[in-house]
Tab-separated table of C-alpha atoms in Angstrom:
chain	number	residue	atom	x	y	z
A	77	MET	CA	0.000	0.000	0.000
A	78	ASP	CA	1.347	3.473	-0.853
A	79	SER	CA	1.769	6.181	1.797
A	80	ALA	CA	-1.210	8.180	0.436
A	81	GLY	CA	-3.529	5.293	1.343
A	82	GLN	CA	-2.121	4.852	4.841
A	83	ASP	CA	-4.381	5.393	7.867
A	84	ILE	CA	-3.516	8.742	9.517
A	85	ASN	CA	-5.448	8.082	12.724
A	86	LEU	CA	-2.760	8.143	15.425
A	87	ASN	CA	-4.738	5.732	17.590
A	88	SER	CA	-5.127	3.207	14.781
A	89	PRO	CA	-3.076	-0.003	14.887
A	90	ASN	CA	-2.498	0.568	11.153
A	91	ARG	CA	-0.853	3.957	11.575
A	92	VAL	CA	2.436	4.699	9.895
A	93	LEU	CA	5.344	6.044	11.925
A	94	LEU	CA	8.234	8.095	10.573
A	95	SER	CA	10.566	5.506	12.023
A	96	ASP	CA	8.980	2.986	9.645
A	97	PHE	CA	10.713	4.799	6.795
A	98	GLY	CA	14.190	4.699	8.278
A	99	PRO	CA	16.305	7.489	9.733
A	100	GLU	CA	14.762	10.945	9.711
A	101	PRO	CA	16.046	12.963	6.789
A	102	ALA	CA	17.812	16.242	7.508
A	103	VAL	CA	15.659	19.307	6.970
A	104	PRO	CA	17.075	21.469	4.210
A	105	VAL	CA	18.379	24.857	5.292
A	106	GLY	CA	15.880	26.664	3.057
A	107	VAL	CA	12.986	25.016	4.859
A	108	GLU	CA	14.352	26.074	8.252
A	109	GLU	CA	14.655	29.658	7.022
A	110	GLU	CA	11.093	29.524	5.727
A	111	ILE	CA	9.870	28.236	9.103
A	112	VAL	CA	11.661	31.105	10.888
A	113	THR	CA	10.175	33.609	8.426
A	114	LEU	CA	6.666	32.179	8.881
A	115	ARG	CA	7.029	32.404	12.652
A	116	GLN	CA	8.119	36.035	12.368
A	117	VAL	CA	5.200	36.856	10.064
A	118	LEU	CA	2.766	35.126	12.426
A	119	ALA	CA	4.172	37.029	15.427
A	120	ALA	CA	3.876	40.330	13.523
A	121	LYS	CA	0.252	39.539	12.583
A	122	GLU	CA	-0.568	38.653	16.201
A	123	ARG	CA	0.943	41.961	17.359
A	124	ARG	CA	-1.080	43.834	14.709
A	125	CYS	CA	-4.239	42.011	15.786
A	126	GLY	CA	-3.592	42.969	19.419
A	127	GLU	CA	-2.976	46.572	18.413
A	128	LEU	CA	-6.241	46.721	16.441
A	129	ARG	CA	-8.168	45.174	19.322
A	130	ARG	CA	-6.669	47.746	21.687
A	131	ARG	CA	-7.598	50.637	19.342
A	132	LEU	CA	-11.144	49.325	19.020
A	133	GLY	CA	-11.405	49.023	22.790
A	134	LEU	CA	-11.684	45.275	22.712
A	135	SER	CA	-9.991	43.284	25.419
A	136	ALA	CA	-9.898	39.679	26.488
A	137	LEU	CA	-12.272	40.572	29.315
A	138	GLU	CA	-14.676	42.244	26.887
A	139	GLY	CA	-14.606	39.174	24.660
A	140	LEU	CA	-15.288	36.931	27.635
A	141	ARG	CA	-18.168	39.181	28.702
A	142	GLN	CA	-19.676	39.021	25.218
A	143	ASN	CA	-19.303	35.234	25.099
A	144	LEU	CA	-20.943	34.832	28.502
A	145	SER	CA	-23.734	37.202	27.556
A	146	LYS	CA	-24.434	35.317	24.331
A	147	SER	CA	-24.278	31.962	26.119
A	148	TRP	CA	-26.715	33.144	28.799
A	149	HIS	CA	-29.065	34.424	26.091
A	150	ASP	CA	-28.861	31.070	24.336
A	151	VAL	CA	-29.741	29.307	27.601
A	152	GLN	CA	-32.686	31.629	28.223
A	153	VAL	CA	-34.231	30.970	24.823
A	154	SER	CA	-33.623	27.226	24.954
A	155	THR	CA	-36.668	24.991	25.063
A	156	ALA	CA	-35.593	23.317	28.294
A	157	TYR	CA	-35.149	26.651	30.083
A	158	VAL	CA	-38.457	28.036	28.846
A	159	LYS	CA	-40.391	24.890	29.827
A	160	THR	CA	-38.684	24.759	33.240
A	161	SER	CA	-39.465	28.439	33.884
A	162	GLU	CA	-43.101	27.890	32.967
A	163	LYS	CA	-43.367	24.831	35.212
A	164	LEU	CA	-41.717	26.627	38.151
A	165	GLY	CA	-44.090	29.563	37.646
A	166	GLU	CA	-47.074	27.206	37.787
A	167	TRP	CA	-45.758	25.575	40.975
A	168	ASN	CA	-45.125	28.979	42.535
A	169	ASP	CA	-48.679	30.051	41.774
A	170	ARG	CA	-50.095	26.843	43.254
A	171	VAL	CA	-48.009	27.119	46.418
A	172	THR	CA	-48.663	30.830	47.055
A	173	GLN	CA	-52.417	30.397	46.480
A	174	SER	CA	-52.741	27.410	48.818
A	175	ASP	CA	-54.497	27.778	52.181
A	176	LEU	CA	-51.545	26.206	54.001
A	177	TYR	CA	-49.133	28.811	52.569
A	178	LYS	CA	-51.446	31.689	53.477
A	179	LYS	CA	-51.897	30.397	57.048
A	180	THR	CA	-48.152	29.898	57.451
A	181	GLN	CA	-47.448	33.379	56.131
A	182	GLU	CA	-49.990	34.916	58.519
A	183	THR	CA	-48.634	32.963	61.498
A	184	LEU	CA	-45.046	33.947	60.762
A	185	SER	CA	-46.060	37.577	60.364
A	186	GLN	CA	-47.822	37.559	63.739
A	187	ALA	CA	-44.861	35.806	65.369
A	188	GLY	CA	-42.513	38.444	63.962
A	189	GLN	CA	-44.658	41.266	65.298
A	190	LYS	CA	-44.903	39.680	68.747
A	191	THR	CA	-41.153	38.992	68.832
A	192	SER	CA	-40.415	42.589	67.884
A	193	ALA	CA	-42.708	43.909	70.620
A	194	ALA	CA	-41.167	41.546	73.197
A	195	LEU	CA	-37.619	42.575	72.299
A	196	SER	CA	-38.583	46.226	72.510
A	197	THR	CA	-40.065	45.670	75.997
A	198	VAL	CA	-36.965	43.770	77.136
A	199	GLY	CA	-34.702	46.528	75.803
A	200	SER	CA	-36.688	49.197	77.639
A	201	ALA	CA	-36.620	47.176	80.872
A	202	ILE	CA	-32.842	46.653	80.652
A	203	SER	CA	-32.276	50.330	79.928
A	204	LYS	CA	-34.425	51.342	82.926
A	205	LYS	CA	-32.634	48.862	85.217
A	206	LEU	CA	-29.215	50.131	84.143
A	207	GLY	CA	-30.342	53.713	84.777
A	208	ASP	CA	-31.647	52.768	88.220
A	209	MET	CA	-28.421	50.897	88.969
A	210	ARG	CA	-26.271	53.866	87.949
A	211	ASN	CA	-28.173	56.107	90.352
A	212	SER	CA	-27.976	53.634	93.240
A	213	ALA	CA	-25.830	54.192	96.337
A	214	THR	CA	-23.926	50.944	95.652
A	215	PHE	CA	-22.922	52.087	92.171
A	216	LYS	CA	-21.907	55.532	93.423
A	217	SER	CA	-19.722	53.865	96.080
A	218	PHE	CA	-18.200	51.580	93.447
A	219	GLU	CA	-17.581	54.559	91.154
A	220	ASP	CA	-15.814	56.412	93.993
A	221	ARG	CA	-13.585	53.396	94.716
A	222	VAL	CA	-12.649	53.053	91.032
A	223	GLY	CA	-11.783	56.767	91.029
A	224	THR	CA	-9.563	56.292	94.096
A	225	ILE	CA	-7.804	53.294	92.553
A	226	LYS	CA	-7.340	55.222	89.318
A	227	SER	CA	-5.722	58.139	91.092
A	228	LYS	CA	-3.315	55.768	92.873
A	229	VAL	CA	-2.394	53.975	89.644
A	230	VAL	CA	-1.950	57.189	87.669
A	231	GLY	CA	0.551	58.444	90.225
A	232	GLY	CA	-1.347	60.233	92.906
A	233	ARG	CA	-2.434	63.164	90.790
A	234	GLU	CA	-5.316	65.008	92.321
A	235	PRO	CA	-8.076	66.066	89.947
A	236	GLY	CA	-7.273	69.773	90.431
A	237	ASN	CA	-3.473	69.312	90.141
A	238	ASP	CA	-3.412	67.802	86.653
A	239	PRO	CA	-0.601	69.425	84.630
A	240	ASN	CA	-2.671	68.961	81.460
A	241	PRO	CA	-6.044	70.636	82.174
A	242	SER	CA	-7.501	69.532	78.847
A	243	SER	CA	-7.094	65.824	79.636
A	244	PRO	CA	-10.266	63.746	79.962
A	245	GLY	CA	-11.544	63.417	83.501
A	246	SER	CA	-10.213	66.751	84.761
A	247	ASP	CA	-12.482	68.963	86.868
A	248	ASP	CA	-12.669	71.525	84.057
A	249	GLN	CA	-14.615	69.123	81.839
A	250	PRO	CA	-17.254	67.063	83.637
A	251	LEU	CA	-18.087	63.713	82.111
A	252	PRO	CA	-21.367	63.619	80.202
A	253	ASP	CA	-24.276	62.005	82.011
A	254	HIS	CA	-24.585	59.156	79.457
A	255	THR	CA	-21.020	57.852	79.961
A	256	PRO	CA	-21.035	54.091	80.631
A	257	PHE	CA	-19.652	52.812	83.924
């Protein structure tokens, strides 16, 4: 069989290998020069293509965006997508119109309202308790002791003898009433 009739499938058991023809012939110098020239021409054309894309404002990211956009459009107009969307719409309508769904929605709404009211009441109660605690004799005593300890740790500075009168906690600037402990 001549080489033109040989099977070119590389996975075929009938494939022909170059080694079947003997040692590999040397590539003529002219062919090597032509290969180099073709590579240079190809590189120049690729650079020109990149330059044109840049001038037109096209980038790899823009191309990817366009491909994704087209693919998503193709999915949206596909028969499977359209039928699935229709079926899901029907199911949604059935579920949202059912008595069980409406009762569940009403119950959850009431539970949310009651929870909100309860949390508001708890927050008000905690705030009132903290205010009462701050005004108690025990808290005032505790606050005085912390002040005494602070003055000892800071170095025995008296509130009126602070070399930096603009520092926080000096007698010139009383602490606001809403300051936490």
